[in-house]
mmCIF file of C-alpha atoms in Angstrom:
data_model
loop_
_atom_site.group_PDB
_atom_site.id
_atom_site.type_symbol
_atom_site.label_atom_id
_atom_site.label_comp_id
_atom_site.label_asym_id
_atom_site.label_seq_id
_atom_site.Cartn_x
_atom_site.Cartn_y
_atom_site.Cartn_z
ATOM 1 C CA UNK L 352 -122.881 -125.279 -197.740
ATOM 2 C CA UNK L 353 -123.022 -129.864 -197.407
ATOM 3 C CA UNK L 354 -124.811 -130.965 -194.836
ATOM 4 C CA UNK L 355 -124.394 -134.542 -193.628
ATOM 5 C CA UNK L 356 -126.078 -136.572 -191.511
ATOM 6 C CA UNK L 357 -124.808 -139.048 -188.674
ATOM 7 C CA UNK L 358 -127.186 -141.611 -187.211
ATOM 8 C CA UNK L 359 -125.823 -143.641 -184.630
ATOM 9 C CA UNK L 360 -127.604 -147.560 -183.953
ATOM 10 C CA UNK L 361 -124.896 -150.244 -182.360
ATOM 11 C CA UNK L 362 -126.514 -149.583 -178.889
ATOM 12 C CA UNK L 363 -127.063 -153.267 -177.665
ATOM 13 C CA UNK L 364 -131.073 -152.479 -176.689
ATOM 14 C CA UNK L 365 -130.719 -154.017 -173.192
ATOM 15 C CA UNK L 366 -133.890 -151.895 -172.190
ATOM 16 C CA UNK L 367 -135.924 -153.606 -175.420
ATOM 17 C CA UNK L 368 -134.893 -156.583 -174.737
ATOM 18 C CA UNK L 369 -135.829 -156.691 -171.361
ATOM 19 C CA UNK L 370 -139.119 -154.713 -171.664
ATOM 20 C CA UNK L 371 -140.141 -157.749 -173.987
ATOM 21 C CA UNK L 372 -141.517 -161.614 -172.855
ATOM 22 C CA UNK L 373 -139.240 -163.655 -175.351
ATOM 23 C CA UNK L 374 -135.991 -161.440 -176.104
ATOM 24 C CA UNK L 375 -135.670 -161.087 -179.811
ATOM 25 C CA UNK L 376 -132.244 -162.764 -182.309
ATOM 26 C CA UNK L 377 -131.627 -159.590 -183.683
ATOM 27 C CA UNK L 378 -131.112 -156.161 -182.291
ATOM 28 C CA UNK L 379 -133.213 -153.358 -182.432
ATOM 29 C CA UNK L 380 -133.363 -151.655 -185.342
ATOM 30 C CA UNK L 381 -133.338 -154.788 -187.762
ATOM 31 C CA UNK L 382 -136.929 -155.738 -185.698
ATOM 32 C CA UNK L 383 -139.929 -155.564 -188.303
ATOM 33 C CA UNK L 384 -142.185 -153.273 -188.484
ATOM 34 C CA UNK L 385 -145.068 -153.483 -190.757
ATOM 35 C CA UNK L 386 -143.047 -155.894 -192.809
ATOM 36 C CA UNK L 387 -139.943 -152.811 -193.032
ATOM 37 C CA UNK L 388 -136.902 -152.502 -190.458
ATOM 38 C CA UNK L 389 -137.519 -150.421 -187.432
ATOM 39 C CA UNK L 390 -134.237 -148.031 -189.001
ATOM 40 C CA UNK L 391 -135.617 -148.416 -192.094
ATOM 41 C CA UNK L 392 -138.317 -145.807 -191.204
ATOM 42 C CA UNK L 393 -135.750 -143.199 -189.604
ATOM 43 C CA UNK L 394 -133.544 -143.328 -193.148
ATOM 44 C CA UNK L 395 -136.228 -142.581 -195.090
ATOM 45 C CA UNK L 396 -137.421 -140.081 -193.581
ATOM 46 C CA UNK L 397 -133.600 -138.208 -193.835
ATOM 47 C CA UNK L 398 -133.937 -139.331 -197.164
ATOM 48 C CA UNK L 399 -136.829 -137.515 -198.256
ATOM 49 C CA UNK L 400 -134.791 -134.616 -196.912
ATOM 50 C CA UNK L 401 -133.361 -131.996 -199.737
ATOM 51 C CA UNK L 402 -131.344 -130.375 -197.669
ATOM 52 C CA UNK L 403 -128.579 -133.314 -196.852
ATOM 53 C CA UNK L 404 -126.598 -134.333 -198.294
ATOM 54 C CA UNK L 405 -125.553 -137.736 -197.572
ATOM 55 C CA UNK L 406 -125.277 -140.429 -194.226
ATOM 56 C CA UNK L 407 -123.317 -142.246 -192.351
ATOM 57 C CA UNK L 408 -124.873 -144.955 -190.300
ATOM 58 C CA UNK L 409 -122.958 -146.408 -187.190
ATOM 59 C CA UNK L 410 -124.089 -150.183 -186.002
ATOM 60 C CA UNK L 411 -123.115 -153.055 -184.534
ATOM 61 C CA UNK L 412 -120.447 -154.733 -185.858
ATOM 62 C CA UNK L 413 -121.271 -158.331 -186.214
ATOM 63 C CA UNK L 414 -124.599 -157.076 -188.534
ATOM 64 C CA UNK L 415 -122.362 -154.982 -191.117
ATOM 65 C CA UNK L 416 -123.269 -157.520 -193.782
ATOM 66 C CA UNK L 417 -126.772 -157.625 -192.628
ATOM 67 C CA UNK L 418 -127.168 -153.766 -192.804
ATOM 68 C CA UNK L 419 -125.715 -152.985 -196.128
ATOM 69 C CA UNK L 420 -128.045 -155.823 -197.465
ATOM 70 C CA UNK L 421 -131.117 -153.797 -196.575
ATOM 71 C CA UNK L 422 -129.685 -150.303 -198.052
ATOM 72 C CA UNK L 423 -129.160 -151.317 -201.218
ATOM 73 C CA UNK L 424 -132.455 -153.151 -201.156
ATOM 74 C CA UNK L 425 -134.041 -150.149 -199.682
ATOM 75 C CA UNK L 426 -132.546 -148.059 -201.798
ATOM 76 C CA UNK L 427 -131.211 -145.706 -200.193
ATOM 77 C CA UNK L 428 -128.361 -143.921 -201.625
ATOM 78 C CA UNK L 429 -128.087 -141.141 -199.898
ATOM 79 C CA UNK L 430 -126.118 -143.723 -197.519
ATOM 80 C CA UNK L 431 -122.651 -143.215 -198.098
ATOM 81 C CA UNK L 432 -121.498 -145.244 -195.648
ATOM 82 C CA UNK L 433 -122.167 -147.685 -192.930
ATOM 83 C CA UNK L 434 -119.399 -148.142 -189.813
ATOM 84 C CA UNK L 435 -118.794 -150.058 -187.238
ATOM 85 C CA UNK L 436 -119.806 -148.518 -183.922
ATOM 86 C CA UNK L 437 -117.841 -148.109 -181.143
ATOM 87 C CA UNK L 438 -118.137 -148.718 -177.426
ATOM 88 C CA UNK L 439 -120.435 -146.337 -175.945
ATOM 89 C CA UNK L 440 -123.123 -144.071 -178.244
ATOM 90 C CA UNK L 441 -120.839 -141.485 -178.348
ATOM 91 C CA UNK L 442 -118.159 -143.082 -179.354
ATOM 92 C CA UNK L 443 -119.621 -144.017 -182.173
ATOM 93 C CA UNK L 444 -120.925 -140.562 -183.471
ATOM 94 C CA UNK L 445 -116.959 -139.479 -182.354
ATOM 95 C CA UNK L 446 -116.175 -142.300 -185.718
ATOM 96 C CA UNK L 447 -119.166 -140.525 -187.729
ATOM 97 C CA UNK L 448 -117.434 -137.669 -187.361
ATOM 98 C CA UNK L 449 -113.797 -138.189 -188.173
ATOM 99 C CA UNK L 450 -115.082 -139.889 -191.688
ATOM 100 C CA UNK L 451 -117.276 -136.190 -192.775
ATOM 101 C CA UNK L 452 -116.812 -134.326 -196.086
ATOM 102 C CA UNK L 453 -113.931 -131.844 -195.870
ATOM 103 C CA UNK L 454 -116.329 -129.283 -197.696
ATOM 104 C CA UNK L 455 -118.281 -130.624 -195.032
ATOM 105 C CA UNK L 456 -120.473 -127.189 -192.803
ATOM 106 C CA UNK L 457 -123.599 -128.872 -190.581
ATOM 107 C CA UNK L 458 -123.693 -131.866 -189.022
ATOM 108 C CA UNK L 459 -127.508 -133.542 -188.280
ATOM 109 C CA UNK L 460 -127.354 -136.330 -185.648
ATOM 110 C CA UNK L 461 -130.046 -138.580 -185.066
ATOM 111 C CA UNK L 462 -131.311 -141.736 -183.746
ATOM 112 C CA UNK L 463 -130.931 -144.661 -185.549
ATOM 113 C CA UNK L 464 -134.237 -145.457 -183.113
ATOM 114 C CA UNK L 465 -136.831 -142.920 -183.629
ATOM 115 C CA UNK L 466 -137.854 -143.290 -186.533
ATOM 116 C CA UNK L 467 -141.109 -141.304 -185.850
ATOM 117 C CA UNK L 468 -138.865 -138.258 -187.082
ATOM 118 C CA UNK L 469 -140.776 -135.834 -189.958
ATOM 119 C CA UNK L 470 -138.782 -134.620 -192.765
ATOM 120 C CA UNK L 471 -140.752 -131.111 -191.973
ATOM 121 C CA UNK L 472 -138.881 -130.942 -188.609
ATOM 122 C CA UNK L 473 -135.423 -132.239 -189.669
ATOM 123 C CA UNK L 474 -135.840 -129.633 -192.831
ATOM 124 C CA UNK L 475 -136.488 -126.417 -189.686
ATOM 125 C CA UNK L 476 -133.310 -128.001 -188.043
ATOM 126 C CA UNK L 477 -130.870 -127.264 -190.186
ATOM 127 C CA UNK L 478 -132.563 -124.681 -192.207
ATOM 128 C CA UNK L 479 -132.030 -122.766 -188.304
ATOM 129 C CA UNK L 480 -128.456 -124.086 -188.014
ATOM 130 C CA UNK L 481 -127.415 -121.592 -190.463
ATOM 131 C CA UNK L 482 -128.288 -118.991 -187.528
ATOM 132 C CA UNK L 483 -126.731 -119.992 -184.616
ATOM 133 C CA UNK L 484 -124.317 -123.165 -183.758
ATOM 134 C CA UNK L 485 -126.202 -125.452 -182.033
ATOM 135 C CA UNK L 486 -129.620 -126.390 -182.465
ATOM 136 C CA UNK L 487 -132.144 -129.363 -180.446
ATOM 137 C CA UNK L 488 -135.283 -130.131 -180.922
ATOM 138 C CA UNK L 489 -137.108 -130.697 -177.788
ATOM 139 C CA UNK L 490 -140.562 -130.760 -176.176
ATOM 140 C CA UNK L 491 -142.442 -128.937 -173.132
ATOM 141 C CA UNK L 492 -142.547 -131.697 -170.283
ATOM 142 C CA UNK L 493 -146.168 -132.945 -169.461
ATOM 143 C CA UNK L 494 -146.325 -134.915 -166.022
ATOM 144 C CA UNK L 495 -144.671 -133.139 -162.997
ATOM 145 C CA UNK L 496 -140.957 -134.169 -162.227
ATOM 146 C CA UNK L 497 -139.550 -134.523 -158.846
ATOM 147 C CA UNK L 498 -135.873 -134.384 -157.948
ATOM 148 C CA UNK L 499 -135.585 -138.144 -155.277
ATOM 149 C CA UNK L 500 -132.676 -139.345 -152.917
ATOM 150 C CA UNK L 501 -133.248 -142.692 -155.167
ATOM 151 C CA UNK L 502 -131.129 -144.429 -151.160
ATOM 152 C CA UNK L 503 -134.431 -143.864 -149.560
ATOM 153 C CA UNK L 504 -136.968 -143.418 -152.213
ATOM 154 C CA UNK L 505 -137.566 -139.197 -150.599
ATOM 155 C CA UNK L 506 -138.914 -136.528 -152.257
ATOM 156 C CA UNK L 507 -135.964 -133.723 -152.459
ATOM 157 C CA UNK L 508 -138.059 -131.170 -154.720
ATOM 158 C CA UNK L 509 -140.144 -130.808 -157.196
ATOM 159 C CA UNK L 510 -138.711 -129.102 -160.346
ATOM 160 C CA UNK L 511 -140.602 -126.414 -162.155
ATOM 161 C CA UNK L 512 -142.282 -127.745 -164.955
ATOM 162 C CA UNK L 513 -142.585 -124.605 -167.888
ATOM 163 C CA UNK L 514 -138.504 -124.394 -167.687
ATOM 164 C CA UNK L 515 -137.750 -128.417 -168.237
ATOM 165 C CA UNK L 516 -137.858 -129.778 -172.161
ATOM 166 C CA UNK L 517 -137.269 -133.548 -173.628
ATOM 167 C CA UNK L 518 -134.756 -133.634 -175.625
ATOM 168 C CA UNK L 519 -135.116 -135.673 -178.790
ATOM 169 C CA UNK L 520 -132.861 -135.561 -181.436
ATOM 170 C CA UNK L 521 -132.650 -134.441 -184.547
ATOM 171 C CA UNK L 522 -129.771 -132.086 -183.598
ATOM 172 C CA UNK L 523 -128.207 -130.278 -185.965
ATOM 173 C CA UNK L 524 -124.581 -128.165 -185.611
ATOM 174 C CA UNK L 525 -121.267 -126.580 -187.312
ATOM 175 C CA UNK L 526 -118.690 -128.889 -188.150
ATOM 176 C CA UNK L 527 -115.832 -127.686 -186.502
ATOM 177 C CA UNK L 528 -118.246 -127.082 -182.711
ATOM 178 C CA UNK L 529 -119.348 -130.598 -182.850
ATOM 179 C CA UNK L 530 -116.159 -131.607 -183.901
ATOM 180 C CA UNK L 531 -114.549 -130.331 -180.549
ATOM 181 C CA UNK L 532 -116.575 -130.905 -178.271
ATOM 182 C CA UNK L 533 -116.184 -134.822 -179.316
ATOM 183 C CA UNK L 534 -112.200 -133.648 -179.337
ATOM 184 C CA UNK L 535 -112.421 -132.128 -175.507
ATOM 185 C CA UNK L 536 -114.605 -135.142 -174.475
ATOM 186 C CA UNK L 537 -112.593 -138.012 -175.004
ATOM 187 C CA UNK L 538 -113.406 -141.925 -175.711
ATOM 188 C CA UNK L 539 -115.195 -143.630 -173.592
ATOM 189 C CA UNK L 540 -117.472 -140.695 -172.615
ATOM 190 C CA UNK L 541 -121.149 -141.910 -172.001
ATOM 191 C CA UNK L 542 -123.009 -138.883 -173.022
ATOM 192 C CA UNK L 543 -126.715 -140.025 -174.153
ATOM 193 C CA UNK L 544 -126.952 -136.222 -175.921
ATOM 194 C CA UNK L 545 -124.747 -134.550 -178.069
ATOM 195 C CA UNK L 546 -125.438 -130.954 -177.170
ATOM 196 C CA UNK L 547 -124.320 -131.259 -173.489
ATOM 197 C CA UNK L 548 -120.618 -131.738 -175.263
ATOM 198 C CA UNK L 549 -121.501 -127.732 -176.546
ATOM 199 C CA UNK L 550 -122.500 -127.152 -173.503
ATOM 200 C CA UNK L 551 -119.805 -127.368 -171.545
ATOM 201 C CA UNK L 552 -118.017 -125.762 -174.386
ATOM 202 C CA UNK L 553 -120.404 -122.545 -172.814
ATOM 203 C CA UNK L 554 -121.386 -122.316 -176.565
ATOM 204 C CA UNK L 555 -125.520 -121.470 -176.672
ATOM 205 C CA UNK L 556 -127.490 -123.883 -177.974
ATOM 206 C CA UNK L 557 -130.717 -123.276 -179.228
ATOM 207 C CA UNK L 558 -134.187 -125.038 -179.244
ATOM 208 C CA UNK L 559 -136.839 -126.048 -181.687
ATOM 209 C CA UNK L 560 -139.895 -127.107 -180.928
ATOM 210 C CA UNK L 561 -139.834 -130.979 -181.125
ATOM 211 C CA UNK L 562 -142.937 -133.577 -182.181
ATOM 212 C CA UNK L 563 -143.959 -135.682 -179.110
ATOM 213 C CA UNK L 564 -144.399 -138.297 -181.524
ATOM 214 C CA UNK L 565 -141.021 -138.516 -182.304
ATOM 215 C CA UNK L 566 -140.380 -140.997 -179.833
ATOM 216 C CA UNK L 567 -136.983 -143.253 -179.090
ATOM 217 C CA UNK L 568 -138.173 -147.037 -179.883
ATOM 218 C CA UNK L 569 -136.862 -148.280 -175.827
ATOM 219 C CA UNK L 570 -139.238 -150.478 -175.057
ATOM 220 C CA UNK L 571 -142.550 -153.457 -176.051
ATOM 221 C CA UNK L 572 -144.800 -150.218 -175.372
ATOM 222 C CA UNK L 573 -142.877 -147.834 -177.383
ATOM 223 C CA UNK L 574 -143.107 -150.918 -180.353
ATOM 224 C CA UNK L 575 -146.899 -150.745 -180.083
ATOM 225 C CA UNK L 576 -147.379 -146.790 -180.271
ATOM 226 C CA UNK L 577 -145.527 -146.915 -183.707
ATOM 227 C CA UNK L 578 -147.480 -149.875 -185.237
ATOM 228 C CA UNK L 579 -150.723 -147.793 -183.699
ATOM 229 C CA UNK L 580 -149.349 -144.224 -184.930
ATOM 230 C CA UNK L 581 -148.105 -146.063 -189.082
ATOM 231 C CA UNK L 582 -151.559 -148.552 -188.966
ATOM 232 C CA UNK L 583 -153.837 -144.057 -188.616
ATOM 233 C CA UNK L 584 -151.470 -142.843 -191.593
ATOM 234 C CA UNK L 585 -152.614 -145.950 -193.553
ATOM 235 C CA UNK L 586 -155.813 -145.305 -192.963
ATOM 236 C CA UNK L 587 -155.636 -141.435 -194.155
#
């Protein structure tokens, strides 16, 4: 039962650039962390999984050559296609879905800028999807969460923390399920989470406990956190 991964890294990175004192001239996934491009850490974790057969990488079209050269340099042979991403994350994923092999059974989708994902978590999610049509990784929220009237900046209610989970990737789906979900959502949708499209079909989504270290690098602070964790691994 073949599993293919789709990794979108075509985002503009506007929030990341806004967090920098001096904006970078290159996209966030290409920024060097300890001498290695950020997105390579992500691909290496996926590459290490024996349960993933191939990877489709969706990138900014203007940097296609740069991504291709880095993939070649780091010998990431499981990357079978490098494609231009779309206007939105969902568009990028949908482009990848349209290029899946006919005999693929499961599809894993993972943010390219979640470089600290473990291969163990990836494998757990793939094994679990054999029993469920859709699987997401998530962690319980730690802080108190309040719903706020943002126009007047007044608290409307305090949400019950015990039932709130912060969703991560990887997310894994039966191919026909995630294809149908994206086809029905239409082009140009702004969903930042693939599972929400599956939920709209009324299909149950299984939750797998994720990892608090599996952060999405969105700001400069996230990059510092990543560098700290990598340095701790080197010490060990």
